[in-house]
Coordinates of C-alpha atoms in Angstrom, one line a residue:
M1 CA 28.7 -147.0 -50.9
T2 CA 29.4 -145.3 -54.4
P3 CA 31.5 -142.7 -54.2
S4 CA 29.4 -139.1 -55.8
H5 CA 29.5 -135.6 -55.0
L6 CA 25.5 -134.6 -55.1
E7 CA 26.6 -131.1 -53.5
A8 CA 29.6 -130.9 -56.3
E9 CA 27.2 -131.7 -59.0
I10 CA 24.1 -129.4 -58.4
A11 CA 26.9 -126.6 -57.5
V12 CA 28.2 -127.1 -61.2
L13 CA 24.4 -126.5 -62.2
G14 CA 23.9 -124.1 -60.3
A15 CA 26.9 -121.5 -61.4
L16 CA 26.4 -122.2 -65.5
L17 CA 22.4 -120.8 -63.6
L18 CA 24.1 -117.5 -62.8
D19 CA 26.6 -117.5 -65.1
P20 CA 26.4 -119.5 -68.6
L21 CA 29.8 -117.5 -69.7
C22 CA 31.4 -120.1 -66.7
L23 CA 30.8 -123.2 -68.8
H24 CA 33.9 -122.1 -71.3
G25 CA 35.6 -122.5 -68.0
F26 CA 35.7 -126.2 -66.7
E27 CA 35.6 -129.9 -69.3
L28 CA 32.8 -132.0 -67.6
E29 CA 31.1 -134.9 -69.5
A30 CA 27.4 -135.2 -69.2
R31 CA 28.3 -138.7 -68.2
E32 CA 30.2 -137.8 -65.5
F33 CA 26.6 -136.9 -63.4
F34 CA 26.3 -139.2 -60.9
D35 CA 22.4 -137.8 -60.0
P36 CA 20.5 -138.9 -63.3
Q37 CA 18.5 -135.7 -62.9
C38 CA 21.5 -133.9 -62.5
R39 CA 23.1 -135.0 -65.6
R40 CA 19.6 -134.5 -67.4
A41 CA 20.0 -130.8 -66.2
Y42 CA 23.5 -130.4 -67.6
E43 CA 22.7 -132.0 -71.1
A44 CA 19.5 -129.8 -71.3
I45 CA 21.9 -126.3 -70.5
G46 CA 24.4 -127.8 -73.2
K47 CA 21.1 -128.3 -76.2
L48 CA 20.4 -124.6 -75.0
I49 CA 23.7 -123.0 -75.5
F50 CA 25.5 -125.6 -77.8
E51 CA 22.1 -126.5 -80.1
D52 CA 19.1 -124.0 -79.8
G53 CA 21.5 -121.1 -79.0
A54 CA 18.7 -119.6 -76.1
P55 CA 19.7 -118.2 -73.3
V56 CA 19.9 -120.3 -69.7
D57 CA 18.2 -119.1 -67.0
V58 CA 15.9 -120.5 -64.1
L59 CA 12.9 -120.5 -66.7
T60 CA 14.0 -121.7 -69.9
V61 CA 16.2 -124.8 -68.1
A62 CA 13.2 -125.0 -65.8
T63 CA 11.0 -125.5 -69.5
E64 CA 13.2 -127.8 -71.3
C65 CA 13.3 -129.9 -68.0
R66 CA 9.6 -130.2 -68.5
R67 CA 9.9 -130.2 -71.9
R68 CA 11.8 -133.7 -71.3
G69 CA 9.4 -135.3 -69.0
W70 CA 10.3 -134.3 -65.4
D71 CA 9.0 -131.5 -63.4
R72 CA 11.1 -131.0 -60.4
P73 CA 14.4 -133.2 -60.0
H74 CA 14.0 -134.9 -56.4
E75 CA 17.6 -132.9 -54.9
G76 CA 15.3 -129.9 -55.1
D77 CA 14.2 -128.0 -58.5
V78 CA 15.9 -125.7 -60.7
S79 CA 15.7 -122.7 -58.5
D80 CA 16.9 -124.1 -55.7
W81 CA 19.9 -124.7 -57.5
A82 CA 20.6 -121.6 -58.6
A83 CA 20.1 -120.5 -54.5
R84 CA 22.5 -123.2 -53.4
T85 CA 25.4 -122.1 -55.4
P86 CA 27.5 -119.4 -53.5
T87 CA 28.8 -118.0 -56.3
S88 CA 29.9 -118.9 -60.6
V89 CA 33.2 -118.0 -59.7
N90 CA 34.4 -121.1 -58.3
V91 CA 32.8 -123.6 -60.6
A92 CA 36.6 -125.0 -62.0
Y93 CA 36.5 -126.8 -58.0
Y94 CA 33.1 -128.0 -57.8
A95 CA 33.3 -129.4 -61.3
N96 CA 36.7 -130.9 -60.4
L97 CA 35.4 -132.4 -57.2
V98 CA 32.6 -134.3 -59.7
R99 CA 35.2 -135.2 -61.7
R100 CA 37.0 -137.0 -58.9
A101 CA 34.2 -139.0 -57.8
A102 CA 33.3 -140.4 -61.7
T103 CA 36.8 -141.0 -61.7
K104 CA 36.2 -143.1 -58.7
R105 CA 33.1 -144.6 -60.2
R106 CA 35.6 -145.8 -62.6
V107 CA 38.1 -147.0 -61.4
E108 CA 36.0 -148.9 -58.3
A109 CA 34.2 -150.5 -61.8
E110 CA 37.6 -151.2 -63.3
L111 CA 38.4 -153.2 -60.2
V112 CA 35.9 -155.4 -59.8
R113 CA 35.7 -156.7 -63.3
Q114 CA 39.4 -157.3 -63.9
L115 CA 39.6 -158.9 -60.0
E116 CA 36.8 -161.4 -62.0
R117 CA 39.1 -161.5 -64.2
V118 CA 41.7 -163.0 -61.8
R119 CA 40.2 -165.0 -59.7
T120 CA 38.5 -166.9 -62.5
S121 CA 41.9 -166.7 -64.3
A122 CA 44.5 -170.0 -64.6
V123 CA 47.6 -169.4 -63.1
E124 CA 49.8 -169.5 -66.1
E125 CA 47.4 -166.6 -67.8
I126 CA 47.6 -164.3 -64.2
A127 CA 50.0 -162.6 -65.2
G128 CA 48.7 -161.2 -68.8
A129 CA 45.7 -160.6 -66.6
V130 CA 47.7 -157.9 -64.6
E131 CA 48.7 -156.6 -67.1
T132 CA 45.5 -155.9 -69.0
M133 CA 44.2 -154.9 -65.6
Q134 CA 47.2 -152.2 -65.1
E135 CA 46.5 -150.5 -68.5
S136 CA 42.4 -150.6 -68.1
L137 CA 42.8 -149.1 -65.2
L138 CA 45.1 -146.1 -66.8
A139 CA 42.3 -146.0 -68.9
A140 CA 39.2 -145.4 -66.6
C141 CA 41.6 -142.9 -64.6
D142 CA 40.7 -140.7 -67.6
V143 CA 45.1 -140.6 -68.4
R144 CA 44.8 -141.4 -72.1
A145 CA 41.7 -140.2 -73.0
R146 CA 42.9 -136.6 -74.8
F147 CA 45.8 -138.3 -76.8
T148 CA 45.1 -139.5 -80.0
P149 CA 47.5 -141.5 -82.9
A150 CA 48.7 -139.3 -85.4
A151 CA 48.3 -142.2 -88.0
E152 CA 43.8 -141.8 -86.3
A153 CA 44.6 -137.8 -87.3
A154 CA 45.9 -138.4 -90.3
T155 CA 43.4 -141.0 -91.3
A156 CA 40.3 -139.1 -90.2
A157 CA 41.4 -135.6 -92.3
L158 CA 41.7 -137.7 -95.0
D159 CA 38.4 -139.1 -95.0
R160 CA 37.6 -135.5 -94.8
L161 CA 39.5 -134.5 -97.6
A162 CA 37.8 -137.4 -99.2
Q163 CA 34.6 -136.6 -98.9
E164 CA 34.8 -132.6 -99.1
G165 CA 37.4 -132.5 -101.2
P166 CA 39.4 -128.9 -102.0
G167 CA 36.3 -127.4 -100.3
A168 CA 38.2 -128.9 -97.0
C169 CA 41.3 -126.6 -96.7
P170 CA 40.2 -124.7 -94.0
R171 CA 40.9 -121.4 -95.0
L172 CA 39.1 -118.5 -97.2
P173 CA 40.9 -116.3 -98.9
T174 CA 40.6 -112.3 -98.1
G175 CA 40.4 -110.7 -101.9
I176 CA 43.0 -108.3 -100.1
D177 CA 46.0 -109.0 -101.6
E178 CA 48.7 -108.1 -98.8
L179 CA 46.2 -110.1 -96.0
D180 CA 46.0 -113.1 -98.4
R181 CA 50.0 -113.9 -99.1
R182 CA 50.6 -112.5 -95.3
I183 CA 48.3 -115.3 -93.9
G184 CA 46.5 -117.3 -96.6
G185 CA 42.9 -116.5 -95.5
L186 CA 41.0 -116.5 -93.0
P187 CA 41.7 -119.6 -91.4
L188 CA 38.1 -121.6 -90.9
G189 CA 36.9 -123.1 -86.9
H190 CA 39.1 -120.4 -85.4
L191 CA 38.5 -116.7 -84.1
T192 CA 40.7 -114.0 -85.5
M193 CA 41.5 -111.4 -83.7
I194 CA 42.1 -107.9 -85.5
G195 CA 43.9 -105.5 -82.4
G196 CA 45.0 -101.3 -83.1
R197 CA 44.5 -98.1 -82.4
T198 CA 41.6 -96.0 -83.3
R199 CA 41.0 -95.1 -86.6
H200 CA 43.6 -97.5 -87.8
G201 CA 41.0 -99.3 -90.4
K202 CA 39.8 -102.2 -88.5
T203 CA 36.0 -102.0 -88.9
A204 CA 36.7 -100.6 -92.3
M205 CA 39.0 -104.0 -92.9
A206 CA 36.4 -106.4 -91.5
R207 CA 34.2 -104.7 -93.7
C208 CA 35.7 -105.1 -96.3
L209 CA 36.6 -108.8 -95.9
L210 CA 32.4 -109.5 -95.5
D211 CA 32.0 -108.0 -98.6
N212 CA 34.3 -110.0 -100.9
L213 CA 34.0 -113.3 -99.2
G214 CA 30.5 -112.3 -100.2
A215 CA 31.3 -111.6 -104.0
A216 CA 33.3 -115.1 -103.5
G217 CA 29.4 -116.6 -102.4
V218 CA 31.0 -117.0 -98.9
P219 CA 27.3 -116.5 -96.4
G220 CA 28.8 -113.8 -93.5
L221 CA 27.4 -112.3 -90.7
Y222 CA 28.2 -109.2 -89.2
C223 CA 27.7 -107.4 -85.8
S224 CA 28.5 -104.6 -84.9
L225 CA 28.1 -103.0 -81.6
E226 CA 28.2 -99.7 -82.5
D227 CA 27.3 -99.1 -85.8
S228 CA 23.6 -99.4 -87.2
T229 CA 22.9 -101.1 -90.0
V230 CA 22.0 -98.3 -92.3
D231 CA 25.5 -97.2 -91.8
L232 CA 27.0 -100.1 -92.7
A233 CA 25.1 -100.7 -96.1
Q234 CA 25.6 -97.3 -96.8
W235 CA 29.5 -98.0 -96.4
L236 CA 29.1 -100.8 -99.0
L237 CA 27.4 -98.8 -100.8
L238 CA 29.8 -96.6 -101.5
R239 CA 32.5 -99.0 -101.6
H240 CA 30.9 -100.3 -105.0
A241 CA 30.3 -96.6 -106.9
G242 CA 32.7 -96.3 -109.1
R243 CA 34.1 -93.1 -108.8
A244 CA 34.6 -93.8 -104.9
Y245 CA 37.1 -96.4 -106.0
A246 CA 38.0 -95.4 -109.6
A247 CA 42.0 -94.1 -108.5
T248 CA 42.2 -97.2 -106.2
R249 CA 43.7 -100.6 -107.0
P250 CA 42.0 -103.9 -107.1
G251 CA 42.4 -106.0 -103.5
S252 CA 44.5 -103.4 -102.7
L253 CA 44.6 -102.8 -98.7
P254 CA 40.9 -101.3 -97.0
W255 CA 41.5 -97.7 -96.4
D256 CA 43.3 -97.0 -98.9
A257 CA 40.3 -94.6 -100.5
M258 CA 38.2 -94.2 -97.2
D259 CA 39.5 -90.2 -97.6
R260 CA 37.8 -90.2 -101.4
I261 CA 34.4 -92.1 -100.3
L262 CA 33.5 -89.3 -97.8
A263 CA 34.9 -86.4 -100.0
W264 CA 32.8 -88.0 -102.5
R265 CA 29.6 -88.4 -100.3
Q266 CA 29.8 -85.1 -99.6
T267 CA 29.8 -83.4 -102.8
T268 CA 27.8 -86.0 -105.3
G269 CA 24.8 -85.1 -105.8
D270 CA 24.2 -88.4 -108.5
L271 CA 22.7 -91.2 -107.4
V272 CA 22.4 -93.8 -110.5
E273 CA 25.7 -95.2 -109.2
L274 CA 24.5 -95.8 -105.7
A275 CA 20.9 -97.4 -107.0
R276 CA 23.4 -99.8 -108.7
A277 CA 25.7 -101.2 -106.0
R278 CA 22.8 -101.4 -104.3
E279 CA 22.2 -104.8 -106.7
I280 CA 25.5 -105.7 -106.1
I281 CA 24.8 -106.2 -102.5
A282 CA 21.6 -107.2 -102.3
A283 CA 22.8 -110.1 -104.5
R284 CA 25.5 -111.0 -101.7
P285 CA 24.4 -113.4 -98.9
Y286 CA 25.4 -111.6 -95.9
W287 CA 23.3 -110.5 -93.4
F288 CA 23.7 -107.7 -90.6
C289 CA 22.9 -107.9 -86.3
E290 CA 23.1 -103.7 -84.9
E291 CA 22.3 -104.9 -81.4
P292 CA 23.8 -103.3 -78.7
G293 CA 24.8 -104.0 -75.3
L294 CA 24.7 -108.0 -76.4
T295 CA 26.7 -110.3 -74.3
V296 CA 28.8 -112.5 -75.8
Q297 CA 26.4 -115.1 -74.8
Q298 CA 23.4 -113.4 -77.0
I299 CA 25.9 -112.9 -80.0
C300 CA 26.6 -116.4 -79.9
Q301 CA 23.5 -117.0 -79.9
R302 CA 22.9 -114.8 -83.2
V303 CA 26.1 -116.3 -84.7
R304 CA 24.3 -119.8 -84.1
Q305 CA 20.3 -119.0 -85.1
A306 CA 22.1 -117.4 -88.2
V307 CA 24.1 -120.8 -89.2
A308 CA 21.1 -122.9 -88.9
R309 CA 18.7 -120.2 -91.1
H310 CA 21.4 -119.0 -93.5
G311 CA 24.0 -121.3 -93.8
V312 CA 26.5 -118.9 -92.6
R313 CA 30.7 -119.4 -92.3
V314 CA 32.0 -116.8 -91.2
A315 CA 30.5 -114.2 -88.5
F316 CA 33.0 -110.5 -87.3
V317 CA 32.0 -109.0 -84.3
D318 CA 32.8 -105.0 -83.9
Y319 CA 33.5 -103.2 -81.2
L320 CA 34.9 -106.7 -79.3
H321 CA 35.2 -103.9 -76.6
L322 CA 31.3 -103.3 -76.0
I323 CA 30.3 -106.3 -75.4
E324 CA 27.7 -106.5 -72.1
L325 CA 30.1 -107.7 -69.1
D326 CA 28.6 -108.8 -65.8
G327 CA 30.8 -106.9 -64.1
A328 CA 30.6 -109.7 -61.0
T329 CA 34.7 -110.6 -61.4
E330 CA 37.7 -108.1 -62.4
M331 CA 37.5 -107.4 -66.1
R332 CA 40.5 -109.1 -67.4
H333 CA 38.9 -112.1 -66.6
E334 CA 35.4 -111.4 -68.1
L335 CA 37.1 -110.5 -71.2
A336 CA 39.4 -114.3 -71.3
A337 CA 35.6 -115.5 -70.6
V338 CA 34.4 -113.5 -73.8
V339 CA 37.3 -114.9 -75.7
R340 CA 36.6 -118.2 -75.1
A341 CA 33.2 -118.4 -75.5
L342 CA 34.6 -117.2 -78.9
V343 CA 36.7 -119.3 -79.6
R344 CA 34.6 -122.2 -78.9
L345 CA 31.4 -120.8 -81.0
A346 CA 34.5 -120.8 -83.7
K347 CA 35.1 -124.3 -83.8
S348 CA 31.9 -125.6 -83.4

């Protein structure tokens, strides 16, 4: 009998329907599913999350499955998978069962192939055939799959530099002198977290980074879980109004002029400078998103849509602690899942 674990495959799919965020808690490829319907469903879920930026639930997955030409898998419909899964917390264990069965299938198939080779080999060729068998079985067990030779990685990096030129260097200057001196700019393909106490300037720094990168022609998205887009636009207008930053050295840290901005907003009645400032920010390639109560999955959807529609290269998520959590597990586990999701988004 071919090694397989259909119950575990269905449990993985059911866990994803219950909690799509758990996708970031394990590593599993579609080819490791034995059941073809489960394999296709797993591919459909991956497409919804990573390509379409769509929500994942019983309805959306069932719709995607129908679009792919099959209505009802032989092991029950999509809603049955969610009902048969006791919890999404154990998804890594279910995935491990699926992977173990897939490994056994690969080893079994490789053994059959190599034993046939030994059977048909001449006596003097058997020693070489046995050595080849050992190497192929190690590969079938996935022992070497995660190791990349340095030469191969260096060649790939050189190819990217040759194709993209200096722009392939994955850091963006922030326009803030001290920050660029310390870290060399924002690293692309990475999640950068700014932490600090209340009113220490985290939001001001993020807004300045967005504006500075926009001035350099880098498309950006600013997703705030607390402030409205009108408040954010007002802050940027005041930043560019000449009086507010007249006494501030360009490239200095963003909070140096916050008090001046607030005082100027309360005393001036002159809108001419604000009108000029509007023309400045209107020409910059950044967009705002102000939806409170978003889950991390919804944030990832917004970012992917902005990348597809506007070519966004950098995204800011402000007030990270306000991301909606489902409360099904301990908060530290939920926050860890949020960070993993954002890290995976950054890599993509």
